[in-house]
PDB file of N, CA and C in Angstrom:
ATOM      1  N   MET A   1      -6.874  22.307  52.907  1.00 75.00           N
ATOM      2  CA  MET A   1      -6.463  22.262  54.290  1.00 75.00           C
ATOM      3  C   MET A   1      -5.471  21.112  54.466  1.00 75.00           C
ATOM      4  N   SER A   2      -4.409  21.334  55.213  1.00 88.00           N
ATOM      5  CA  SER A   2      -3.401  20.301  55.415  1.00 88.00           C
ATOM      6  C   SER A   2      -3.894  19.227  56.378  1.00 88.00           C
ATOM      7  N   VAL A   3      -3.206  18.079  56.356  1.00 93.00           N
ATOM      8  CA  VAL A   3      -3.520  16.988  57.266  1.00 93.00           C
ATOM      9  C   VAL A   3      -2.255  16.606  58.027  1.00 93.00           C
ATOM     10  N   VAL A   4      -2.469  15.971  59.149  1.00 95.00           N
ATOM     11  CA  VAL A   4      -1.374  15.480  59.975  1.00 95.00           C
ATOM     12  C   VAL A   4      -1.477  13.967  60.022  1.00 95.00           C
ATOM     13  N   ARG A   5      -0.338  13.314  59.950  1.00 95.00           N
ATOM     14  CA  ARG A   5      -0.301  11.861  60.144  1.00 95.00           C
ATOM     15  C   ARG A   5       0.528  11.597  61.388  1.00 95.00           C
ATOM     16  N   MET A   6      -0.034  10.804  62.296  1.00 96.00           N
ATOM     17  CA  MET A   6       0.685  10.378  63.481  1.00 96.00           C
ATOM     18  C   MET A   6       0.929   8.885  63.355  1.00 96.00           C
ATOM     19  N   TRP A   7       2.168   8.473  63.562  1.00 96.00           N
ATOM     20  CA  TRP A   7       2.536   7.065  63.512  1.00 96.00           C
ATOM     21  C   TRP A   7       3.262   6.725  64.796  1.00 96.00           C
ATOM     22  N   GLU A   8       2.877   5.613  65.414  1.00 97.00           N
ATOM     23  CA  GLU A   8       3.455   5.219  66.700  1.00 97.00           C
ATOM     24  C   GLU A   8       3.850   3.755  66.653  1.00 97.00           C
ATOM     25  N   THR A   9       4.974   3.426  67.308  1.00 96.00           N
ATOM     26  CA  THR A   9       5.393   2.035  67.401  1.00 96.00           C
ATOM     27  C   THR A   9       6.117   1.790  68.712  1.00 96.00           C
ATOM     28  N   ARG A  10       6.138   0.541  69.111  1.00 96.00           N
ATOM     29  CA  ARG A  10       6.889   0.130  70.301  1.00 96.00           C
ATOM     30  C   ARG A  10       8.218  -0.433  69.829  1.00 96.00           C
ATOM     31  N   LEU A  11       9.281  -0.177  70.585  1.00 95.00           N
ATOM     32  CA  LEU A  11      10.616  -0.608  70.204  1.00 95.00           C
ATOM     33  C   LEU A  11      11.163  -1.626  71.193  1.00 95.00           C
ATOM     34  N   GLU A  12      12.074  -2.455  70.713  1.00 93.00           N
ATOM     35  CA  GLU A  12      12.825  -3.323  71.615  1.00 93.00           C
ATOM     36  C   GLU A  12      13.858  -2.445  72.319  1.00 93.00           C
ATOM     37  N   PRO A  13      13.976  -2.531  73.636  1.00 91.00           N
ATOM     38  CA  PRO A  13      14.940  -1.677  74.351  1.00 91.00           C
ATOM     39  C   PRO A  13      16.350  -1.734  73.766  1.00 91.00           C
ATOM     40  N   ALA A  14      16.801  -2.901  73.362  1.00 92.00           N
ATOM     41  CA  ALA A  14      18.144  -3.029  72.805  1.00 92.00           C
ATOM     42  C   ALA A  14      18.257  -2.448  71.398  1.00 92.00           C
ATOM     43  N   GLY A  15      17.125  -2.173  70.753  1.00 92.00           N
ATOM     44  CA  GLY A  15      17.149  -1.685  69.382  1.00 92.00           C
ATOM     45  C   GLY A  15      16.810  -0.218  69.209  1.00 92.00           C
ATOM     46  N   VAL A  16      16.687   0.511  70.309  1.00 93.00           N
ATOM     47  CA  VAL A  16      16.275   1.920  70.234  1.00 93.00           C
ATOM     48  C   VAL A  16      17.246   2.743  69.400  1.00 93.00           C
ATOM     49  N   GLU A  17      18.531   2.644  69.684  1.00 94.00           N
ATOM     50  CA  GLU A  17      19.517   3.452  68.948  1.00 94.00           C
ATOM     51  C   GLU A  17      19.535   3.100  67.465  1.00 94.00           C
ATOM     52  N   ALA A  18      19.436   1.812  67.161  1.00 94.00           N
ATOM     53  CA  ALA A  18      19.417   1.391  65.755  1.00 94.00           C
ATOM     54  C   ALA A  18      18.176   1.932  65.043  1.00 94.00           C
ATOM     55  N   PHE A  19      17.036   1.910  65.719  1.00 95.00           N
ATOM     56  CA  PHE A  19      15.803   2.434  65.128  1.00 95.00           C
ATOM     57  C   PHE A  19      15.978   3.911  64.769  1.00 95.00           C
ATOM     58  N   TRP A  20      16.443   4.722  65.719  1.00 96.00           N
ATOM     59  CA  TRP A  20      16.594   6.157  65.457  1.00 96.00           C
ATOM     60  C   TRP A  20      17.658   6.424  64.396  1.00 96.00           C
ATOM     61  N   SER A  21      18.648   5.568  64.309  1.00 96.00           N
ATOM     62  CA  SER A  21      19.653   5.714  63.260  1.00 96.00           C
ATOM     63  C   SER A  21      19.018   5.516  61.887  1.00 96.00           C
ATOM     64  N   ILE A  22      18.161   4.515  61.763  1.00 95.00           N
ATOM     65  CA  ILE A  22      17.452   4.264  60.499  1.00 95.00           C
ATOM     66  C   ILE A  22      16.534   5.444  60.172  1.00 95.00           C
ATOM     67  N   VAL A  23      15.811   5.937  61.166  1.00 96.00           N
ATOM     68  CA  VAL A  23      14.920   7.080  60.938  1.00 96.00           C
ATOM     69  C   VAL A  23      15.726   8.265  60.411  1.00 96.00           C
ATOM     70  N   ARG A  24      16.831   8.583  61.073  1.00 96.00           N
ATOM     71  CA  ARG A  24      17.645   9.734  60.650  1.00 96.00           C
ATOM     72  C   ARG A  24      18.215   9.538  59.248  1.00 96.00           C
ATOM     73  N   SER A  25      18.625   8.320  58.938  1.00 96.00           N
ATOM     74  CA  SER A  25      19.244   8.088  57.627  1.00 96.00           C
ATOM     75  C   SER A  25      18.227   8.074  56.483  1.00 96.00           C
ATOM     76  N   THR A  26      16.948   7.890  56.792  1.00 95.00           N
ATOM     77  CA  THR A  26      15.923   7.858  55.738  1.00 95.00           C
ATOM     78  C   THR A  26      14.992   9.070  55.779  1.00 95.00           C
ATOM     79  N   TRP A  27      15.187   9.963  56.736  1.00 96.00           N
ATOM     80  CA  TRP A  27      14.303  11.120  56.894  1.00 96.00           C
ATOM     81  C   TRP A  27      14.235  11.960  55.621  1.00 96.00           C
ATOM     82  N   ASP A  28      15.384  12.189  54.971  1.00 96.00           N
ATOM     83  CA  ASP A  28      15.389  12.989  53.738  1.00 96.00           C
ATOM     84  C   ASP A  28      14.513  12.375  52.651  1.00 96.00           C
ATOM     85  N   GLU A  29      14.460  11.055  52.618  1.00 93.00           N
ATOM     86  CA  GLU A  29      13.600  10.354  51.654  1.00 93.00           C
ATOM     87  C   GLU A  29      12.137  10.751  51.868  1.00 93.00           C
ATOM     88  N   LEU A  30      11.722  10.796  53.135  1.00 95.00           N
ATOM     89  CA  LEU A  30      10.343  11.171  53.448  1.00 95.00           C
ATOM     90  C   LEU A  30      10.090  12.647  53.167  1.00 95.00           C
ATOM     91  N   THR A  31      11.012  13.495  53.593  1.00 95.00           N
ATOM     92  CA  THR A  31      10.794  14.940  53.444  1.00 95.00           C
ATOM     93  C   THR A  31      10.832  15.407  51.993  1.00 95.00           C
ATOM     94  N   SER A  32      11.395  14.593  51.111  1.00 95.00           N
ATOM     95  CA  SER A  32      11.435  14.979  49.693  1.00 95.00           C
ATOM     96  C   SER A  32      10.161  14.591  48.951  1.00 95.00           C
ATOM     97  N   CYS A  33       9.245  13.899  49.617  1.00 95.00           N
ATOM     98  CA  CYS A  33       7.984  13.516  48.971  1.00 95.00           C
ATOM     99  C   CYS A  33       7.140  14.743  48.661  1.00 95.00           C
ATOM    100  N   ASP A  34       6.487  14.725  47.517  1.00 95.00           N
ATOM    101  CA  ASP A  34       5.609  15.818  47.119  1.00 95.00           C
ATOM    102  C   ASP A  34       4.506  16.004  48.165  1.00 95.00           C
ATOM    103  N   GLY A  35       4.331  17.214  48.639  1.00 96.00           N
ATOM    104  CA  GLY A  35       3.276  17.516  49.596  1.00 96.00           C
ATOM    105  C   GLY A  35       3.710  17.485  51.041  1.00 96.00           C
ATOM    106  N   PHE A  36       4.972  17.105  51.328  1.00 96.00           N
ATOM    107  CA  PHE A  36       5.461  17.096  52.705  1.00 96.00           C
ATOM    108  C   PHE A  36       5.622  18.538  53.184  1.00 96.00           C
ATOM    109  N   LEU A  37       5.064  18.853  54.358  1.00 96.00           N
ATOM    110  CA  LEU A  37       5.124  20.207  54.901  1.00 96.00           C
ATOM    111  C   LEU A  37       5.967  20.319  56.172  1.00 96.00           C
ATOM    112  N   GLY A  38       6.247  19.209  56.825  1.00 96.00           N
ATOM    113  CA  GLY A  38       7.067  19.244  58.035  1.00 96.00           C
ATOM    114  C   GLY A  38       6.815  18.031  58.904  1.00 96.00           C
ATOM    115  N   GLY A  39       7.649  17.876  59.919  1.00 96.00           N
ATOM    116  CA  GLY A  39       7.470  16.739  60.805  1.00 96.00           C
ATOM    117  C   GLY A  39       8.287  16.855  62.068  1.00 96.00           C
ATOM    118  N   GLU A  40       7.947  16.017  63.019  1.00 97.00           N
ATOM    119  CA  GLU A  40       8.643  15.958  64.297  1.00 97.00           C
ATOM    120  C   GLU A  40       8.753  14.505  64.733  1.00 97.00           C
ATOM    121  N   LEU A  41       9.813  14.223  65.489  1.00 96.00           N
ATOM    122  CA  LEU A  41      10.066  12.879  66.007  1.00 96.00           C
ATOM    123  C   LEU A  41      10.047  12.940  67.525  1.00 96.00           C
ATOM    124  N   PHE A  42       9.462  11.918  68.143  1.00 96.00           N
ATOM    125  CA  PHE A  42       9.378  11.860  69.600  1.00 96.00           C
ATOM    126  C   PHE A  42       9.726  10.460  70.076  1.00 96.00           C
ATOM    127  N   GLU A  43      10.395  10.388  71.227  1.00 94.00           N
ATOM    128  CA  GLU A  43      10.594   9.100  71.883  1.00 94.00           C
ATOM    129  C   GLU A  43      10.014   9.189  73.281  1.00 94.00           C
ATOM    130  N   SER A  44       9.615   8.055  73.807  1.00 92.00           N
ATOM    131  CA  SER A  44       9.002   8.013  75.128  1.00 92.00           C
ATOM    132  C   SER A  44       9.955   8.602  76.162  1.00 92.00           C
ATOM    133  N   ALA A  45       9.404   9.405  77.055  1.00 91.00           N
ATOM    134  CA  ALA A  45      10.205  10.027  78.101  1.00 91.00           C
ATOM    135  C   ALA A  45      10.324   9.126  79.329  1.00 91.00           C
ATOM    136  N   GLY A  46       9.702   7.997  79.313  1.00 83.00           N
ATOM    137  CA  GLY A  46       9.795   7.072  80.435  1.00 83.00           C
ATOM    138  C   GLY A  46       8.991   5.818  80.171  1.00 83.00           C
ATOM    139  N   GLY A  47       9.358   4.760  80.840  1.00 81.00           N
ATOM    140  CA  GLY A  47       8.619   3.508  80.663  1.00 81.00           C
ATOM    141  C   GLY A  47       9.029   2.783  79.414  1.00 81.00           C
ATOM    142  N   GLU A  48       8.044   2.270  78.679  1.00 88.00           N
ATOM    143  CA  GLU A  48       8.304   1.497  77.471  1.00 88.00           C
ATOM    144  C   GLU A  48       9.027   2.315  76.408  1.00 88.00           C
ATOM    145  N   ALA A  49       9.860   1.627  75.639  1.00 94.00           N
ATOM    146  CA  ALA A  49      10.543   2.275  74.512  1.00 94.00           C
ATOM    147  C   ALA A  49       9.539   2.413  73.377  1.00 94.00           C
ATOM    148  N   ARG A  50       9.176   3.648  73.062  1.00 95.00           N
ATOM    149  CA  ARG A  50       8.204   3.927  71.999  1.00 95.00           C
ATOM    150  C   ARG A  50       8.699   5.089  71.144  1.00 95.00           C
ATOM    151  N   ALA A  51       8.228   5.109  69.923  1.00 96.00           N
ATOM    152  CA  ALA A  51       8.537   6.200  69.002  1.00 96.00           C
ATOM    153  C   ALA A  51       7.234   6.731  68.423  1.00 96.00           C
ATOM    154  N   VAL A  52       7.180   8.048  68.232  1.00 96.00           N
ATOM    155  CA  VAL A  52       6.038   8.695  67.597  1.00 96.00           C
ATOM    156  C   VAL A  52       6.594   9.631  66.521  1.00 96.00           C
ATOM    157  N   VAL A  53       6.010   9.544  65.338  1.00 96.00           N
ATOM    158  CA  VAL A  53       6.377  10.419  64.227  1.00 96.00           C
ATOM    159  C   VAL A  53       5.131  11.205  63.846  1.00 96.00           C
ATOM    160  N   ILE A  54       5.252  12.523  63.853  1.00 97.00           N
ATOM    161  CA  ILE A  54       4.163  13.412  63.445  1.00 97.00           C
ATOM    162  C   ILE A  54       4.607  14.103  62.158  1.00 97.00           C
ATOM    163  N   THR A  55       3.826  13.942  61.099  1.00 96.00           N
ATOM    164  CA  THR A  55       4.148  14.610  59.844  1.00 96.00           C
ATOM    165  C   THR A  55       2.953  15.435  59.381  1.00 96.00           C
ATOM    166  N   ARG A  56       3.251  16.537  58.689  1.00 96.00           N
ATOM    167  CA  ARG A  56       2.216  17.403  58.127  1.00 96.00           C
ATOM    168  C   ARG A  56       2.322  17.351  56.602  1.00 96.00           C
ATOM    169  N   TRP A  57       1.145  17.284  55.982  1.00 95.00           N
ATOM    170  CA  TRP A  57       1.074  17.092  54.530  1.00 95.00           C
ATOM    171  C   TRP A  57       0.054  18.038  53.908  1.00 95.00           C
ATOM    172  N   ARG A  58       0.246  18.287  52.636  1.00 95.00           N
ATOM    173  CA  ARG A  58      -0.667  19.144  51.873  1.00 95.00           C
ATOM    174  C   ARG A  58      -2.094  18.599  51.911  1.00 95.00           C
ATOM    175  N   ASP A  59      -2.232  17.279  51.752  1.00 92.00           N
ATOM    176  CA  ASP A  59      -3.547  16.647  51.751  1.00 92.00           C
ATOM    177  C   ASP A  59      -3.378  15.153  52.045  1.00 92.00           C
ATOM    178  N   THR A  60      -4.484  14.457  52.183  1.00 90.00           N
ATOM    179  CA  THR A  60      -4.439  13.038  52.518  1.00 90.00           C
ATOM    180  C   THR A  60      -3.738  12.229  51.434  1.00 90.00           C
ATOM    181  N   ALA A  61      -3.962  12.572  50.187  1.00 91.00           N
ATOM    182  CA  ALA A  61      -3.317  11.840  49.091  1.00 91.00           C
ATOM    183  C   ALA A  61      -1.794  11.938  49.200  1.00 91.00           C
ATOM    184  N   ALA A  62      -1.273  13.109  49.500  1.00 93.00           N
ATOM    185  CA  ALA A  62       0.178  13.266  49.666  1.00 93.00           C
ATOM    186  C   ALA A  62       0.671  12.485  50.881  1.00 93.00           C
ATOM    187  N   ALA A  63      -0.112  12.482  51.952  1.00 91.00           N
ATOM    188  CA  ALA A  63       0.280  11.800  53.185  1.00 91.00           C
ATOM    189  C   ALA A  63       0.387  10.292  53.021  1.00 91.00           C
ATOM    190  N   GLU A  64      -0.240   9.753  52.007  1.00 90.00           N
ATOM    191  CA  GLU A  64      -0.137   8.314  51.747  1.00 90.00           C
ATOM    192  C   GLU A  64       1.318   7.898  51.520  1.00 90.00           C
ATOM    193  N   ALA A  65       2.164   8.843  51.097  1.00 88.00           N
ATOM    194  CA  ALA A  65       3.580   8.547  50.871  1.00 88.00           C
ATOM    195  C   ALA A  65       4.266   8.087  52.152  1.00 88.00           C
ATOM    196  N   ALA A  66       3.760   8.496  53.295  1.00 89.00           N
ATOM    197  CA  ALA A  66       4.365   8.121  54.576  1.00 89.00           C
ATOM    198  C   ALA A  66       4.209   6.637  54.862  1.00 89.00           C
ATOM    199  N   ARG A  67       3.188   6.026  54.328  1.00 91.00           N
ATOM    200  CA  ARG A  67       2.909   4.615  54.660  1.00 91.00           C
ATOM    201  C   ARG A  67       4.060   3.679  54.300  1.00 91.00           C
ATOM    202  N   SER A  68       4.664   3.844  53.148  1.00 91.00           N
ATOM    203  CA  SER A  68       5.749   2.933  52.763  1.00 91.00           C
ATOM    204  C   SER A  68       6.991   3.183  53.624  1.00 91.00           C
ATOM    205  N   TRP A  69       7.252   4.433  53.966  1.00 93.00           N
ATOM    206  CA  TRP A  69       8.378   4.758  54.853  1.00 93.00           C
ATOM    207  C   TRP A  69       8.154   4.135  56.230  1.00 93.00           C
ATOM    208  N   GLU A  70       6.945   4.263  56.743  1.00 93.00           N
ATOM    209  CA  GLU A  70       6.609   3.668  58.041  1.00 93.00           C
ATOM    210  C   GLU A  70       6.720   2.146  57.998  1.00 93.00           C
ATOM    211  N   ALA A  71       6.257   1.536  56.928  1.00 92.00           N
ATOM    212  CA  ALA A  71       6.310   0.077  56.799  1.00 92.00           C
ATOM    213  C   ALA A  71       7.752  -0.419  56.836  1.00 92.00           C
ATOM    214  N   ALA A  72       8.674   0.335  56.238  1.00 92.00           N
ATOM    215  CA  ALA A  72      10.087  -0.047  56.280  1.00 92.00           C
ATOM    216  C   ALA A  72      10.623   0.022  57.714  1.00 92.00           C
ATOM    217  N   LEU A  73      10.109   0.927  58.519  1.00 93.00           N
ATOM    218  CA  LEU A  73      10.543   1.034  59.922  1.00 93.00           C
ATOM    219  C   LEU A  73      10.025  -0.115  60.771  1.00 93.00           C
ATOM    220  N   ASP A  74       8.935  -0.740  60.338  1.00 92.00           N
ATOM    221  CA  ASP A  74       8.384  -1.864  61.096  1.00 92.00           C
ATOM    222  C   ASP A  74       9.407  -2.970  61.320  1.00 92.00           C
ATOM    223  N   ALA A  75      10.322  -3.152  60.371  1.00 90.00           N
ATOM    224  CA  ALA A  75      11.346  -4.195  60.503  1.00 90.00           C
ATOM    225  C   ALA A  75      12.288  -3.922  61.679  1.00 90.00           C
ATOM    226  N   HIS A  76      12.298  -2.690  62.167  1.00 91.00           N
ATOM    227  CA  HIS A  76      13.188  -2.291  63.258  1.00 91.00           C
ATOM    228  C   HIS A  76      12.409  -2.017  64.544  1.00 91.00           C
ATOM    229  N   SER A  77      11.162  -2.442  64.578  1.00 93.00           N
ATOM    230  CA  SER A  77      10.278  -2.192  65.714  1.00 93.00           C
ATOM    231  C   SER A  77       9.926  -3.516  66.397  1.00 93.00           C
ATOM    232  N   ALA A  78       9.421  -3.416  67.621  1.00 93.00           N
ATOM    233  CA  ALA A  78       8.989  -4.603  68.355  1.00 93.00           C
ATOM    234  C   ALA A  78       7.683  -5.149  67.793  1.00 93.00           C
ATOM    235  N   ARG A  79       6.917  -4.297  67.144  1.00 92.00           N
ATOM    236  CA  ARG A  79       5.651  -4.691  66.529  1.00 92.00           C
ATOM    237  C   ARG A  79       5.372  -3.697  65.408  1.00 92.00           C
ATOM    238  N   PRO A  80       4.529  -4.052  64.451  1.00 92.00           N
ATOM    239  CA  PRO A  80       4.187  -3.075  63.405  1.00 92.00           C
ATOM    240  C   PRO A  80       3.588  -1.810  64.018  1.00 92.00           C
ATOM    241  N   GLY A  81       3.936  -0.683  63.450  1.00 93.00           N
ATOM    242  CA  GLY A  81       3.413   0.590  63.940  1.00 93.00           C
ATOM    243  C   GLY A  81       1.972   0.812  63.515  1.00 93.00           C
ATOM    244  N   TYR A  82       1.355   1.806  64.124  1.00 94.00           N
ATOM    245  CA  TYR A  82      -0.012   2.216  63.790  1.00 94.00           C
ATOM    246  C   TYR A  82       0.027   3.666  63.343  1.00 94.00           C
ATOM    247  N   GLY A  83      -0.743   3.989  62.315  1.00 94.00           N
ATOM    248  CA  GLY A  83      -0.793   5.359  61.825  1.00 94.00           C
ATOM    249  C   GLY A  83      -2.219   5.851  61.705  1.00 94.00           C
ATOM    250  N   TRP A  84      -2.397   7.158  61.930  1.00 93.00           N
ATOM    251  CA  TRP A  84      -3.702   7.804  61.846  1.00 93.00           C
ATOM    252  C   TRP A  84      -3.546   9.141  61.141  1.00 93.00           C
ATOM    253  N   PHE A  85      -4.612   9.553  60.446  1.00 92.00           N
ATOM    254  CA  PHE A  85      -4.669  10.878  59.829  1.00 92.00           C
ATOM    255  C   PHE A  85      -5.524  11.789  60.698  1.00 92.00           C
ATOM    256  N   PHE A  86      -5.123  13.042  60.796  1.00 92.00           N
ATOM    257  CA  PHE A  86      -5.871  14.034  61.565  1.00 92.00           C
ATOM    258  C   PHE A  86      -6.033  15.298  60.736  1.00 92.00           C
ATOM    259  N   ALA A  87      -7.158  15.957  60.901  1.00 87.00           N
ATOM    260  CA  ALA A  87      -7.409  17.253  60.265  1.00 87.00           C
ATOM    261  C   ALA A  87      -7.300  18.346  61.323  1.00 87.00           C
ATOM    262  N   THR A  88      -6.910  19.512  60.899  1.00 83.00           N
ATOM    263  CA  THR A  88      -6.775  20.655  61.794  1.00 83.00           C
ATOM    264  C   THR A  88      -8.137  21.106  62.297  1.00 83.00           C
ATOM    265  N   VAL A  89      -8.213  21.439  63.567  1.00 86.00           N
ATOM    266  CA  VAL A  89      -9.424  21.990  64.176  1.00 86.00           C
ATOM    267  C   VAL A  89      -9.137  23.449  64.506  1.00 86.00           C
ATOM    268  N   ALA A  90      -9.974  24.335  64.025  1.00 85.00           N
ATOM    269  CA  ALA A  90      -9.777  25.761  64.268  1.00 85.00           C
ATOM    270  C   ALA A  90     -10.075  26.103  65.728  1.00 85.00           C
ATOM    271  N   LEU A  91      -9.221  26.926  66.304  1.00 87.00           N
ATOM    272  CA  LEU A  91      -9.412  27.423  67.666  1.00 87.00           C
ATOM    273  C   LEU A  91      -9.806  28.888  67.610  1.00 87.00           C
ATOM    274  N   PRO A  92     -10.505  29.376  68.628  1.00 91.00           N
ATOM    275  CA  PRO A  92     -10.796  30.804  68.643  1.00 91.00           C
ATOM    276  C   PRO A  92      -9.509  31.587  68.826  1.00 91.00           C
ATOM    277  N   GLU A  93      -9.476  32.754  68.296  1.00 86.00           N
ATOM    278  CA  GLU A  93      -8.323  33.637  68.407  1.00 86.00           C
ATOM    279  C   GLU A  93      -8.127  34.047  69.871  1.00 86.00           C
ATOM    280  N   SER A  94      -6.888  33.994  70.333  1.00 78.00           N
ATOM    281  CA  SER A  94      -6.599  34.410  71.711  1.00 78.00           C
ATOM    282  C   SER A  94      -6.521  35.931  71.777  1.00 78.00           C
ATOM    283  N   PRO A  95      -6.705  36.537  72.964  1.00 78.00           N
ATOM    284  CA  PRO A  95      -6.610  37.995  73.093  1.00 78.00           C
ATOM    285  C   PRO A  95      -5.262  38.532  72.593  1.00 78.00           C
ATOM    286  N   ARG A  96      -4.182  37.807  72.825  1.00 77.00           N
ATOM    287  CA  ARG A  96      -2.857  38.257  72.362  1.00 77.00           C
ATOM    288  C   ARG A  96      -2.780  38.315  70.850  1.00 77.00           C
ATOM    289  N   GLU A  97      -3.443  37.381  70.169  1.00 69.00           N
ATOM    290  CA  GLU A  97      -3.396  37.359  68.713  1.00 69.00           C
ATOM    291  C   GLU A  97      -4.215  38.506  68.103  1.00 69.00           C
ATOM    292  N   ARG A  98      -5.209  38.977  68.841  1.00 68.00           N
ATOM    293  CA  ARG A  98      -6.038  40.072  68.337  1.00 68.00           C
ATOM    294  C   ARG A  98      -5.330  41.423  68.443  1.00 68.00           C
ATOM    295  N   GLY A  99      -4.286  41.465  69.253  1.00 64.00           N
ATOM    296  CA  GLY A  99      -3.500  42.681  69.326  1.00 64.00           C
ATOM    297  C   GLY A  99      -3.799  43.478  70.473  1.00 64.00           C
TER     298      GLY A  99
END
């Protein structure tokens, strides 16, 4: 079963563009890691400047590769980021999915 890693950090308002530039320029490095299945990037829609990275991995061992990439981003953040692993929770099938 795949796992999801969520990583969140707060940014300095003046450094938001530089942070996203670094993320974009190093994204291929992360996506080329063995076991990477996909990911999404989010920025706060209001209030504090924050970034959230959601990545999907084959397993927890593969997801460990994200830690060094995230640590490199800490140098461009207002504070070190926090990361968590999540497992998929099965939902009941919706009527539309049953046909």
